[in-house]
Coordinates of C-alpha atoms in Angstrom, one line a residue:
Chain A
X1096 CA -41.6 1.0 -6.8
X1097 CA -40.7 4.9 -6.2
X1098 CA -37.1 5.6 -7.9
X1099 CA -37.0 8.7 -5.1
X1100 CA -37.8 6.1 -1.9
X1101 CA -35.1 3.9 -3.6
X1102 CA -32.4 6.8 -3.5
X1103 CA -33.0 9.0 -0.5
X1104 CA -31.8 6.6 1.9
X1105 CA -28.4 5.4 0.0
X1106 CA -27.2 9.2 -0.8
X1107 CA -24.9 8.9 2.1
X1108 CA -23.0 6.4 0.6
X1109 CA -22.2 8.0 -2.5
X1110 CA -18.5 10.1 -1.1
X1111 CA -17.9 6.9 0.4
X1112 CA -17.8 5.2 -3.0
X1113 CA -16.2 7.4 -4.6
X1114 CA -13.6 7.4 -1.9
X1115 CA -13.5 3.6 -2.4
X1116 CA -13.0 4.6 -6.0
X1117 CA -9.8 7.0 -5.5
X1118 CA -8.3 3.9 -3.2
X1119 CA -8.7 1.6 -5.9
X1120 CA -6.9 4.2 -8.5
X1121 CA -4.4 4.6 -5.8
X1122 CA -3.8 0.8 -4.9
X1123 CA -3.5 0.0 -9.1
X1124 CA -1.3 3.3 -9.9
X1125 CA 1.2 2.4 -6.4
X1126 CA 1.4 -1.6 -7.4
X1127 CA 4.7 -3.3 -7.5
X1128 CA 5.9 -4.6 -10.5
X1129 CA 4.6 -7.5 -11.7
X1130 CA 1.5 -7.5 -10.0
X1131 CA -1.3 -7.9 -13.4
X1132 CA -1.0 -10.3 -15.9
X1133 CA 0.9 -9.2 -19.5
X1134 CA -1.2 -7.4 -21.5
X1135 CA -3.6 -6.5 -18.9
X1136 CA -4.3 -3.0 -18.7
X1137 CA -5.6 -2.4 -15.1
X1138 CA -6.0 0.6 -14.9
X1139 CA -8.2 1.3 -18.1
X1140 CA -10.0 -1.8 -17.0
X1141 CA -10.4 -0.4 -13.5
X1142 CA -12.6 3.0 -15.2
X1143 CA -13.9 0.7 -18.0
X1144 CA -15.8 -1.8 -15.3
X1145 CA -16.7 0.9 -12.4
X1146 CA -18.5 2.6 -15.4
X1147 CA -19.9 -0.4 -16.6
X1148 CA -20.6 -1.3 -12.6
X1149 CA -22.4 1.8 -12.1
X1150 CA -25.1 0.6 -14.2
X1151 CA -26.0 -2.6 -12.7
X1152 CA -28.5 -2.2 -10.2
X1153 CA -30.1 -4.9 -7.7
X1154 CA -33.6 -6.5 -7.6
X1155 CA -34.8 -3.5 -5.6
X1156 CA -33.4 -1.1 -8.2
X1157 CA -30.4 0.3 -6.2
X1158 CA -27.4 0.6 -7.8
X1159 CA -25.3 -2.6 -6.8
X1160 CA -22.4 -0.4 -5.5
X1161 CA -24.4 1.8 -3.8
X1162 CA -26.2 -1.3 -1.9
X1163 CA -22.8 -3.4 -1.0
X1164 CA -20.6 -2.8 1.4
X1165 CA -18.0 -0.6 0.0
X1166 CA -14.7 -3.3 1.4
X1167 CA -16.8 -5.7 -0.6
X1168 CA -16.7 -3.4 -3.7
X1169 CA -13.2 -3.1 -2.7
X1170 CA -12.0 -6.3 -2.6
X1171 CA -14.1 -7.7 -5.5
X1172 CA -12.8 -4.9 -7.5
X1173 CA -9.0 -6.0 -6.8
X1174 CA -10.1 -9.9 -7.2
X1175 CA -10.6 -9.2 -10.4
X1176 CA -7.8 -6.7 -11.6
X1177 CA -5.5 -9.2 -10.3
X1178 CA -7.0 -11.8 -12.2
X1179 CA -6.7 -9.8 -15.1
X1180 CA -10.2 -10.6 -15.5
X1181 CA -13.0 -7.5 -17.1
X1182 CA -16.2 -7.6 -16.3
X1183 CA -17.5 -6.1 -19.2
X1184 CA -16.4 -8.7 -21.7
X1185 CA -18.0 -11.0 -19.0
X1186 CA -14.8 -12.8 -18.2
X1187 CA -16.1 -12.5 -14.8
X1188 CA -19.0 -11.2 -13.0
X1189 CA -19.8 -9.3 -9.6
X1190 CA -22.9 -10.1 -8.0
X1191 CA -24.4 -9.2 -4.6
X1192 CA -24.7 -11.3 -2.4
X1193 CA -26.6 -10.2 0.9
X1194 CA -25.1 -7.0 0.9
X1195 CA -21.7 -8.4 -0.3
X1196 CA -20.6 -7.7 -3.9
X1197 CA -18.6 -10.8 -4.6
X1198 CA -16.2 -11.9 -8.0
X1199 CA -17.3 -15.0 -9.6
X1200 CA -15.2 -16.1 -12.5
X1201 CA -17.0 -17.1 -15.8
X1202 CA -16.4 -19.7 -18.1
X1203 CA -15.0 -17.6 -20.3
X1204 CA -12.8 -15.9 -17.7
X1205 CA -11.7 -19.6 -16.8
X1206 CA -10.6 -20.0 -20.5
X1207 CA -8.6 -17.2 -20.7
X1208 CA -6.8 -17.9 -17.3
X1209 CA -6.4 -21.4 -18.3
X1210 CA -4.5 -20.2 -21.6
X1211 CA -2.6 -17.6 -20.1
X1212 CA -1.4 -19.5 -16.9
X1213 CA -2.1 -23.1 -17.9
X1214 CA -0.3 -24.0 -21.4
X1215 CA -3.8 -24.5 -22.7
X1216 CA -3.6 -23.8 -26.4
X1217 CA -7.6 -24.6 -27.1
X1218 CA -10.5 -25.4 -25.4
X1219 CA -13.1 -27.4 -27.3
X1220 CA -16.7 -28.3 -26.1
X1221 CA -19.1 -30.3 -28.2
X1222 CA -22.9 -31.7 -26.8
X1223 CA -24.0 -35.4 -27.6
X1224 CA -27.4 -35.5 -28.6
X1225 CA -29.6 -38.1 -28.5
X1226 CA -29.4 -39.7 -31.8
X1227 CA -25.4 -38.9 -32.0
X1228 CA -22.9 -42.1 -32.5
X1229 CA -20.5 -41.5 -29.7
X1230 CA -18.1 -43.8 -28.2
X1231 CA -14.8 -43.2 -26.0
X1232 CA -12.4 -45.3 -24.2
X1233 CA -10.2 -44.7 -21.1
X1234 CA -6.6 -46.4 -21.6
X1235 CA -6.0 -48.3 -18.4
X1236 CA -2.8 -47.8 -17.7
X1237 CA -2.7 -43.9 -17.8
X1238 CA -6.0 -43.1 -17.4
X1239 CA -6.1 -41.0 -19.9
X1240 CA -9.9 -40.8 -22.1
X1241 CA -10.1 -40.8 -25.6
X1242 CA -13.0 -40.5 -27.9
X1243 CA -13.2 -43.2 -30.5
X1244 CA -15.7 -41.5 -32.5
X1245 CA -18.6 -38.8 -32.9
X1246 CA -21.0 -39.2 -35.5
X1247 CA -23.3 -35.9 -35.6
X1248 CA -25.9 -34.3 -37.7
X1249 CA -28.3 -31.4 -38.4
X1250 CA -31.3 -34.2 -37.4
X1251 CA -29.4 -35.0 -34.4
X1252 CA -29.0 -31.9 -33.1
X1253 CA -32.2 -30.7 -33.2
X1254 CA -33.4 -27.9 -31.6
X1255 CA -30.7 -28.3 -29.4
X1256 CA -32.5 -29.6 -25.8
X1257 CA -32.2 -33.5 -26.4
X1258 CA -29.1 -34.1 -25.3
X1259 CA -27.1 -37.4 -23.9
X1260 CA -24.0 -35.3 -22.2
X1261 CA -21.5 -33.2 -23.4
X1262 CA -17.4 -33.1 -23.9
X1263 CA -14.3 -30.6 -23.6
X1264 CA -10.7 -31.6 -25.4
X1265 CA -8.5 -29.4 -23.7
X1266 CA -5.2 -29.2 -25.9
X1267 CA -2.0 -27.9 -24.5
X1268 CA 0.8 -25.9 -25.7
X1269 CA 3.1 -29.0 -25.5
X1270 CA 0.3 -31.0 -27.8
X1271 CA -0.8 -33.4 -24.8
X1272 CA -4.9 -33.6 -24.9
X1273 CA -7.3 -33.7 -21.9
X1274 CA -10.7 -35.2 -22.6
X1275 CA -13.5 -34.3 -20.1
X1276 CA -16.9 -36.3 -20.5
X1277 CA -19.7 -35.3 -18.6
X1278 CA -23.3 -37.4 -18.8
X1279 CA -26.7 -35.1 -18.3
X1280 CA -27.3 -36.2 -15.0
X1281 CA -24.3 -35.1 -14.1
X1282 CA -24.6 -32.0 -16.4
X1283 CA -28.2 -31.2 -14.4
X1284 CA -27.0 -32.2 -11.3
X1285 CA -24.2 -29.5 -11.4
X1286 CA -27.4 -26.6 -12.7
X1287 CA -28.9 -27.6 -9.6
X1288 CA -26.1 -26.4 -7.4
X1289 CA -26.9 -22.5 -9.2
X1290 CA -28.0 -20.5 -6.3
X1291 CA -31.8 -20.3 -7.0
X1292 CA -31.5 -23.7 -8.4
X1293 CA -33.6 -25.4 -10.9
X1294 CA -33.5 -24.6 -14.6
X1295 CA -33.2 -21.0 -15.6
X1296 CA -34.9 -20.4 -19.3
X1297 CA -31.6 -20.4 -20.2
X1298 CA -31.1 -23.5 -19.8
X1299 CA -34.1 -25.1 -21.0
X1300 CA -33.9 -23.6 -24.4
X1301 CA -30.4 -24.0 -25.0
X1302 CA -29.8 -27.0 -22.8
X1303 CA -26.7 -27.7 -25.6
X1304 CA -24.9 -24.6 -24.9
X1305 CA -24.9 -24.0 -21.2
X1306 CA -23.9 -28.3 -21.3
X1307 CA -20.9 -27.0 -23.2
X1308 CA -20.0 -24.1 -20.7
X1309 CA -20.5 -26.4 -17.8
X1310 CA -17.9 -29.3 -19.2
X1311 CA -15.4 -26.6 -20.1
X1312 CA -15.7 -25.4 -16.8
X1313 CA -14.9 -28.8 -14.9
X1314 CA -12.3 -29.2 -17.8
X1315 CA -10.5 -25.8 -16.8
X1316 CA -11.1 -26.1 -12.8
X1317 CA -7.5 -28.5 -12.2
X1318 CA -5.9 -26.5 -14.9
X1319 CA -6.3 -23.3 -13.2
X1320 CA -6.0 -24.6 -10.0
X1321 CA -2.5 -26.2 -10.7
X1322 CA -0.9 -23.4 -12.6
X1323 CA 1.3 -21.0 -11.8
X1324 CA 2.3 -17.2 -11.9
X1325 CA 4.1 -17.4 -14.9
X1326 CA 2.1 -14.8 -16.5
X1327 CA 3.1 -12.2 -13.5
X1328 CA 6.6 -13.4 -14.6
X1329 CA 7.2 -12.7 -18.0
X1330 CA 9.7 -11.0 -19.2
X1331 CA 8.7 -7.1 -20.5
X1332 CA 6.0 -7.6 -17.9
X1333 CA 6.7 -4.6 -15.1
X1334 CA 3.8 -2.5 -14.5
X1335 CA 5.5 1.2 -15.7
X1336 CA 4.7 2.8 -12.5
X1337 CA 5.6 -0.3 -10.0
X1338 CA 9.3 -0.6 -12.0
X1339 CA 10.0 3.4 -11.8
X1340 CA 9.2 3.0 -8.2
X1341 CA 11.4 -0.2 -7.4
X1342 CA 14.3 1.7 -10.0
X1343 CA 14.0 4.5 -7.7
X1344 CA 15.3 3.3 -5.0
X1345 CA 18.1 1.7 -6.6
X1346 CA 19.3 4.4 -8.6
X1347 CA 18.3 7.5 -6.2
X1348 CA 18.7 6.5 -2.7
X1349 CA 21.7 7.2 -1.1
X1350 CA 23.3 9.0 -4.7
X1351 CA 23.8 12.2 -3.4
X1352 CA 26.3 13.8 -1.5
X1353 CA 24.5 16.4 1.3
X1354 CA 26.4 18.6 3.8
X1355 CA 26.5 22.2 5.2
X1356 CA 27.2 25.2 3.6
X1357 CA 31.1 25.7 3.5
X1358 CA 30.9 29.5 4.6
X1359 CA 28.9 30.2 7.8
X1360 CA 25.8 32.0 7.3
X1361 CA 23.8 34.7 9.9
X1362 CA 20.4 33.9 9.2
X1363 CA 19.8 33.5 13.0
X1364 CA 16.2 34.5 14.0
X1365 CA 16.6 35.4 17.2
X1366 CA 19.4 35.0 20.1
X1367 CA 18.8 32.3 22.6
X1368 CA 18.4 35.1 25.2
X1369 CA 15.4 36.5 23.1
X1370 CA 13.5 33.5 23.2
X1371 CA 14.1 32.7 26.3
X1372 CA 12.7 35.6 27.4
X1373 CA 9.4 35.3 24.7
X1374 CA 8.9 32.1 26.1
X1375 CA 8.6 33.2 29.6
X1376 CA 6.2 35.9 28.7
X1377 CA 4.1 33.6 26.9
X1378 CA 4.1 30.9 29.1
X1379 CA 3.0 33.9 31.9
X1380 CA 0.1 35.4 29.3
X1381 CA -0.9 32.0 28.7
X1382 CA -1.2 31.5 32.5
X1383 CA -2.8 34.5 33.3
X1384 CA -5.3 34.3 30.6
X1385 CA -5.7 30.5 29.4
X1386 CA -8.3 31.9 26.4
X1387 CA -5.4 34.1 25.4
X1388 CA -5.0 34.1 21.3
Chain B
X610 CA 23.2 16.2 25.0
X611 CA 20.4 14.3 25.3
X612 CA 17.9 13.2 22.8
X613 CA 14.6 12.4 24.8
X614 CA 11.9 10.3 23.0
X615 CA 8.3 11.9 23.3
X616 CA 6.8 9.6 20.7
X617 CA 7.6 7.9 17.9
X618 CA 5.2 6.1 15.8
X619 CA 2.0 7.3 13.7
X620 CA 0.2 8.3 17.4
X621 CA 2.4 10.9 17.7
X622 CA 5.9 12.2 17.1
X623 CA 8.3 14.3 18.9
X624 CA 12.0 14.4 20.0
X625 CA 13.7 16.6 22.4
X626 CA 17.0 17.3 21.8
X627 CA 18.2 19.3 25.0
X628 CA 22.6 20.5 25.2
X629 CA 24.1 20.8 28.6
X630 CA 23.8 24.4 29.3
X631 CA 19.1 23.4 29.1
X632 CA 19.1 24.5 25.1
X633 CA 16.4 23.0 23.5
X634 CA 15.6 21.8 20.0
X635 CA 12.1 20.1 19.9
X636 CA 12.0 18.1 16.7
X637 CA 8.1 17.4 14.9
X638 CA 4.8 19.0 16.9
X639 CA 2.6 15.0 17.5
X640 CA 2.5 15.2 21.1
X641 CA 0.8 17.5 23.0
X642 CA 2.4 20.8 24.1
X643 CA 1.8 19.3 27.7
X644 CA 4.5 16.2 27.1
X645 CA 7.0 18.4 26.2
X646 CA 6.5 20.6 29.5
X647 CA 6.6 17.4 31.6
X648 CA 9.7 16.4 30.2
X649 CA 11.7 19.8 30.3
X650 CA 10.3 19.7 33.8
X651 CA 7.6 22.8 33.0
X652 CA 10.7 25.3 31.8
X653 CA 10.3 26.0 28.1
X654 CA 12.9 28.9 28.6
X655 CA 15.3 26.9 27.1
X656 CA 13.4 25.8 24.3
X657 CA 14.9 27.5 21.1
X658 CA 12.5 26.4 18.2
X659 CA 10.7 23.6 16.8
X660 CA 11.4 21.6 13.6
X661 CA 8.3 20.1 11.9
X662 CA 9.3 17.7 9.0
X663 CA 5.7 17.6 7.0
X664 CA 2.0 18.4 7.3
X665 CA 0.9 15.0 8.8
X666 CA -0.7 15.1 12.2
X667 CA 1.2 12.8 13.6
X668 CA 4.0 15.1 13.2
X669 CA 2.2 18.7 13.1
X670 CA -1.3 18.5 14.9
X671 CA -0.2 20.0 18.0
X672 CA 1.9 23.2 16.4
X673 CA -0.6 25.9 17.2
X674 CA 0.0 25.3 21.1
X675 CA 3.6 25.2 20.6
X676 CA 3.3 28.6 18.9
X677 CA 0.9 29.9 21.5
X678 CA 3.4 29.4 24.2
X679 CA 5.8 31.4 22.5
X680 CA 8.1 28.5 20.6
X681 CA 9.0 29.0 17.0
X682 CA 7.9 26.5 14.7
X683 CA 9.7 25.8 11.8
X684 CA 8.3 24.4 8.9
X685 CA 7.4 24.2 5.2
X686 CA 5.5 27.2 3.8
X687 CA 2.5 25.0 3.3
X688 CA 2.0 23.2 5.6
X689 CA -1.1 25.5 6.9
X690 CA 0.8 27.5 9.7
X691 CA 1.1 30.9 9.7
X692 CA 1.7 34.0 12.3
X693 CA 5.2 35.7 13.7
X694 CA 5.7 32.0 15.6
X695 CA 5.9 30.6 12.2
X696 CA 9.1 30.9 10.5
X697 CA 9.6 29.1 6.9
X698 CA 12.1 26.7 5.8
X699 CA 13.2 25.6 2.4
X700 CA 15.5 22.6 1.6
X701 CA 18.5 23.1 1.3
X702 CA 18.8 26.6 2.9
X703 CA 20.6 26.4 6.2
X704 CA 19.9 28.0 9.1
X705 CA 21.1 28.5 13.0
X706 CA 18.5 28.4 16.0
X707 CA 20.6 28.9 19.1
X708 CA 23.6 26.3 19.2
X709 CA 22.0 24.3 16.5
X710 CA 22.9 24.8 12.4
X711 CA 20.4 23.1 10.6
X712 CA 20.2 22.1 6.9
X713 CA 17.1 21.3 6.2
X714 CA 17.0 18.3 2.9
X715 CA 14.1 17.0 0.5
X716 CA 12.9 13.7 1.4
X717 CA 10.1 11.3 -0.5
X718 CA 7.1 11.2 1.2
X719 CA 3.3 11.5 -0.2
X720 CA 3.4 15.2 1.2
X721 CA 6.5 17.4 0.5
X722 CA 8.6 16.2 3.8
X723 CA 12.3 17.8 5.5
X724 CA 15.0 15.6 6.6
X725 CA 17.1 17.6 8.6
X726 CA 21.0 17.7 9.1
X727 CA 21.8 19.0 12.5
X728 CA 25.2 20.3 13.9
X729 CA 25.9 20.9 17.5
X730 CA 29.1 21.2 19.4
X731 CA 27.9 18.8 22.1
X732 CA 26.5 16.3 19.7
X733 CA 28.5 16.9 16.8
X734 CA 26.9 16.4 13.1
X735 CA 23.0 14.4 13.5
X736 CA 21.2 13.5 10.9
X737 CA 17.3 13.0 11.2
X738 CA 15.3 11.0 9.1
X739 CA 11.5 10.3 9.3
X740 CA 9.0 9.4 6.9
X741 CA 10.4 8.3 3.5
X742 CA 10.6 5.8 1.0
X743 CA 14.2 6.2 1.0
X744 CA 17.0 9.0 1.1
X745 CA 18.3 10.4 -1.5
X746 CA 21.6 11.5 0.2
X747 CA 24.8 10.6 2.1
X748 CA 26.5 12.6 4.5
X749 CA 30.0 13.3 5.3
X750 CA 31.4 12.9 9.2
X751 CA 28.3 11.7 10.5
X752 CA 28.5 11.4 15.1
X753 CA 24.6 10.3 15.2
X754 CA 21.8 9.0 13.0
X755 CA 18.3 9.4 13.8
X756 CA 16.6 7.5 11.2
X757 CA 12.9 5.9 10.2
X758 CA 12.8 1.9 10.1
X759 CA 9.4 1.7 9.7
X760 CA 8.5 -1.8 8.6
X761 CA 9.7 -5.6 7.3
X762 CA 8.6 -6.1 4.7
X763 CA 8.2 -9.8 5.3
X764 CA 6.0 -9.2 8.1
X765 CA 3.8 -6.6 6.1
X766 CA 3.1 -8.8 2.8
X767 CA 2.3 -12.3 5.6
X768 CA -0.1 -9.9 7.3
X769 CA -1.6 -9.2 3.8
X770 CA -1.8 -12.0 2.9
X771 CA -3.6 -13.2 5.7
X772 CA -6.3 -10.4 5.3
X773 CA -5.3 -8.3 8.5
X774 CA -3.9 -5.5 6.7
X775 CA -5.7 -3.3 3.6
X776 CA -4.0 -3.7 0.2
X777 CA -4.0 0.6 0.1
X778 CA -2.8 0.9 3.6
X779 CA 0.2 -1.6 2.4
X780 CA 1.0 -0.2 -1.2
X781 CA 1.2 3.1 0.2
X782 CA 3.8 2.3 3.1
X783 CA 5.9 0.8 0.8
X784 CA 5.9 4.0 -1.3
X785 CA 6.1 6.3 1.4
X786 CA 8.1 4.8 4.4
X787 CA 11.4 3.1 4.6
X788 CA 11.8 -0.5 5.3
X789 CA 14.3 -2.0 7.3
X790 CA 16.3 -2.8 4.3
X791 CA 16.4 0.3 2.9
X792 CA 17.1 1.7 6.0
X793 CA 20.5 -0.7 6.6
X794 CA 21.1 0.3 2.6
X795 CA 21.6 4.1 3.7
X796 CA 23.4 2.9 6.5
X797 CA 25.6 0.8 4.5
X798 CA 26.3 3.4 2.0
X799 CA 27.1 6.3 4.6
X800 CA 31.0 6.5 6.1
X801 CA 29.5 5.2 9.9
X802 CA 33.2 5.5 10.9
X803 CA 32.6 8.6 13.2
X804 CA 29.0 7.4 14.5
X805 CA 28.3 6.7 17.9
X806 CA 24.5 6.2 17.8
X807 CA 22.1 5.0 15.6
X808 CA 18.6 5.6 16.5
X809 CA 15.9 3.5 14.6
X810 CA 12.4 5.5 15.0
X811 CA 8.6 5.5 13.6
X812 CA 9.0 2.0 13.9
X813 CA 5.2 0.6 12.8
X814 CA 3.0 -1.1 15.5
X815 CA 2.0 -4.1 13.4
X816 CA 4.6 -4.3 10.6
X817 CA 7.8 -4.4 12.4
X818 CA 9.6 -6.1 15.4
X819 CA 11.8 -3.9 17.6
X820 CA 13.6 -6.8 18.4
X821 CA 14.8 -8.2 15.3
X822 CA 15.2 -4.7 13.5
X823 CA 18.1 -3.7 17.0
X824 CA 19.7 -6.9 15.9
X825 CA 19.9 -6.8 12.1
X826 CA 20.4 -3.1 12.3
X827 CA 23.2 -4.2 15.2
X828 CA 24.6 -7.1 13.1
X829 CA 24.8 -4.8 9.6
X830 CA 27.1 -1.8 11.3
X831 CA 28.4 -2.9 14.6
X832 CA 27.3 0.6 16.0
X833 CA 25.4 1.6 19.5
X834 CA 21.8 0.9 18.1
X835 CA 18.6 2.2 19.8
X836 CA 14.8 2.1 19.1
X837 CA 13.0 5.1 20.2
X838 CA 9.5 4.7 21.9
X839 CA 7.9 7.0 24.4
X840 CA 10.3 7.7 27.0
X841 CA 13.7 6.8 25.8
X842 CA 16.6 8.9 26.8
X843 CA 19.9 8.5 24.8
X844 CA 23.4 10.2 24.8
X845 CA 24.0 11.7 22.0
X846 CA 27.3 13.4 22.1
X847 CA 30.0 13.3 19.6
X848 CA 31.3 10.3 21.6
X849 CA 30.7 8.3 24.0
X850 CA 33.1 9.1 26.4
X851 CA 31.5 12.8 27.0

């Protein structure tokens, strides 16, 4: 594969990226208040990512924001700023797809939402493995699973592929705990879904990790999906520039008093006779000689 | 006097104001020289200058033809024009073309942009307002108001929201064009107690509705209200009994 047949043909695009760039500056710096998550820093996050961005290049080599439509680079770009998500500590990830650059959250990008919109206070995942001594029950009347106990050990565990399932305790702010169980089927069943499917390396050799990822996942989906936009809401929370702006208005508009000079000044250019008169010549030059000036 | 409507939207802008005796003051340089001759009926003799709030086209692109046929534009000093058609104006410095005194004012646009207070006997004290997040000023004695309502707010962040309008296109209007509300806000703040017209203009094609901005605008100051589009003649005298 020829780097120089790779880059000829997507030169073109390259003002219109960085014009999609400059938008994106523009669209973060001109946001109302409010608009990122506390503590998020968009704008940094914004450089920080199309730097990190630039370098990721697709199976044929290309540079992935060269390849995908630029809305696409747009709009995945803002999907994740107003997440609050970075894709360089891999809270979230922007892949092509035909032609598309689209924002996938990660797991880890589902943890930190889930803490900073959900209550969550920690998110735990543990594998069973084979020889493990795990039992749980489910009360009846809430519906609400419990584990009864996990027995685990170095033998056990293995190198890690033998597993039974795998487990998330989700515990909340207000102390309540959310157990999510998971069996292997289910676990595989769920990697089957990946686009590509089947078992990436990955997976095989550290079946007991990605299990982990996957039940903390499923754990966080109804958290994240049922919270709110609390974290937009905070107090202290106005984006600087989105608060001037919104302060402007209300301080500066209609503030100052505006009227004509008291003394009449003589700064006419030109009677209304004079023009009337230029006018007709021009408009008789004009008609006499329309390539005239 | 007579304010005739030439256009009024991001196509194009321009507004004719024309006194009894055929004086002219043409106001922004969007529509084509070739409008403005229909409307005065092909006599430009009585056309005394042209004011051209900022640099956008919609407002500037057809300035060169004006000049050509011998009107004198009016406008920032850079705003690209030059030549003895083009005579520069600075806020705050006022100035007298033909019957007209003009102050021209500092708005807040993405482009240095005039607002311009106009005085005419006929028409008495106008005030003309385009393109701005807000206004920074009141005025005394006000007889007419010609000022941008350019969008809802409402309606623009539904249509985001349903994906028919860009997230750039939509933080910049609301940075760089007046809303309805801040448009009834100056209203509101302004004595209206001499005003006999208030002309809403650059109304946006997808982010407002004429209707309900004449109403609201109607319901908040109790005043003649008008929406400019292509076409529209209004009275604009000092009242309406002229």
């Amino acid at each position: 594969m020829s780097q120089d047949n790779n880059q000829t043909p997507v030169k073109p695009k390259k003002e219109g990226l960085m014009e999609v760039k400059n938008e994106l500056v523009n669209t973060i710096s001109s946001s109302e208040e409010r608009a990122f998550p506390a503590n998020y820093a968009a704008l940094s996050n914004l450089n920080i990512s199309w730097l990190y961005m630039l370098g990721i290049k697709d199976k044929d080599g290309n540079s992935v924001l060269m390849s995908c439509t630029p809305k696409s680079v747009q709009r995945s770009f803002l999907e994740m700023l107003y997440s609050g998500l970075s894709v360089v500590k891999k809270q979230c990830y922007l892949i092509p797809y035909g032609g598309e650059l689209t924002f996938v959250s990660s797991y880890a990008g589902d943890e930190l939402k889930a803490k900073r919109d959900g209550g969550v206070l920690s998110v735990i995942a543990s594998a069973i493995y084979e020889g493990d001594k795990f039992a749980y029950e489910v009360e009846a009347e809430s519906g609400i699973k419990r584990i009864k106990e996990h027995e685990q050990s170095l033998d056990t565990i293995g190198n890690g592929t033998k597993i039974k399932g795998a487990y998330c305790v989700v515990t909340f702010k207000d102390g309540r705990r959310e157990l999510t169980i998971m069996s292997k089927d289910q676990i595989i069943m769920s990697w089957n879904q990946r686009q590509g499917q089947g078992l990436s390396p990955a997976h095989q050799k550290f079946t007991d990790e990605m299990a982990c990822k996957t039940v903390k996942r499923r754990a966080l989906k109804p958290i994240i999906g049922s919270s709110n936009d609390s974290s937009l809401m905070e107090e202290g929370n106005e984006s600087p520039k989105g608060s001037e702006a919104a302060q402007a208005v209300k301080q500066k508009a209609n503030a100052e008093r505006f009227d004509f000079d008291e003394h009449e000044e003589v700064s006419s250019k030109q009677t209304a006779p004079e023009a009337k008169a230029v006018a007709v010549a021009a408009e008789a030059v004009q008609a006499e000689y329309p390539s005239f000036a | 006097m007579i304010l005739i409507v030439l256009g009024s939207s991001s196509a194009g802008n321009g507004y004719l104001l024309q006194d009894s005796e055929g004086n002219c003051l043409i106001l922004e340089a969007g529509v084509r020289l070739k409008e403005v001759k229909k409307a005065l009926d092909f006599d430009l003799s009585g056309v005394q200058g042209c004011l051209i709030s900022h640099r956008h086209g919609d407002h500037i692109k057809y300035a060169s033809d004006y000049m050509k046929a011998g009107i004198d534009v009016y406008t920032d000093a850079t705003n690209g024009l030059e030549g003895h058609r083009f005579i520069q104006m600075e806020s705050g410095k006022q100035l007298t073309i033909g019957p007209w005194k003009i102050k021209p004012f500092s708005v807040i646009h993405d482009v240095p942009t005039f607002g311009f207070l106009l005085d005419h006997p006929e028409s008495g004290k106008t005030c003309f307002i385009t393109d701005t997040h807000y206004c920074p000023y009141i005025f005394k004695g006000l007889n007419n108001i010609i000022i941008e309502a350019n969008f809802c707010e409402e309606i623009m962040t539904k249509r985001f929201l349903e994906g028919s309008l860009n997230a750039v296109v939509r933080a910049r209007t609301m940075k760089s064009h007046m809303s309805l509300q801040t448009t009834l806000d100056f209203l509101k703040a302004n004595d209206l107690s001499e005003v006999n017209n208030i002309i809403l203009i650059h109304l946006s094609s997808g982010n407002a509705d004429p209707e309900s901005f004449l109403q609201r605008t109607l319901a908040a100051t109790g005043k003649t209200v008008a929406i400019a589009s292509p076409g529209t003649e209004i009275q604009l005298n000092k009242t309406p009994f002229l």
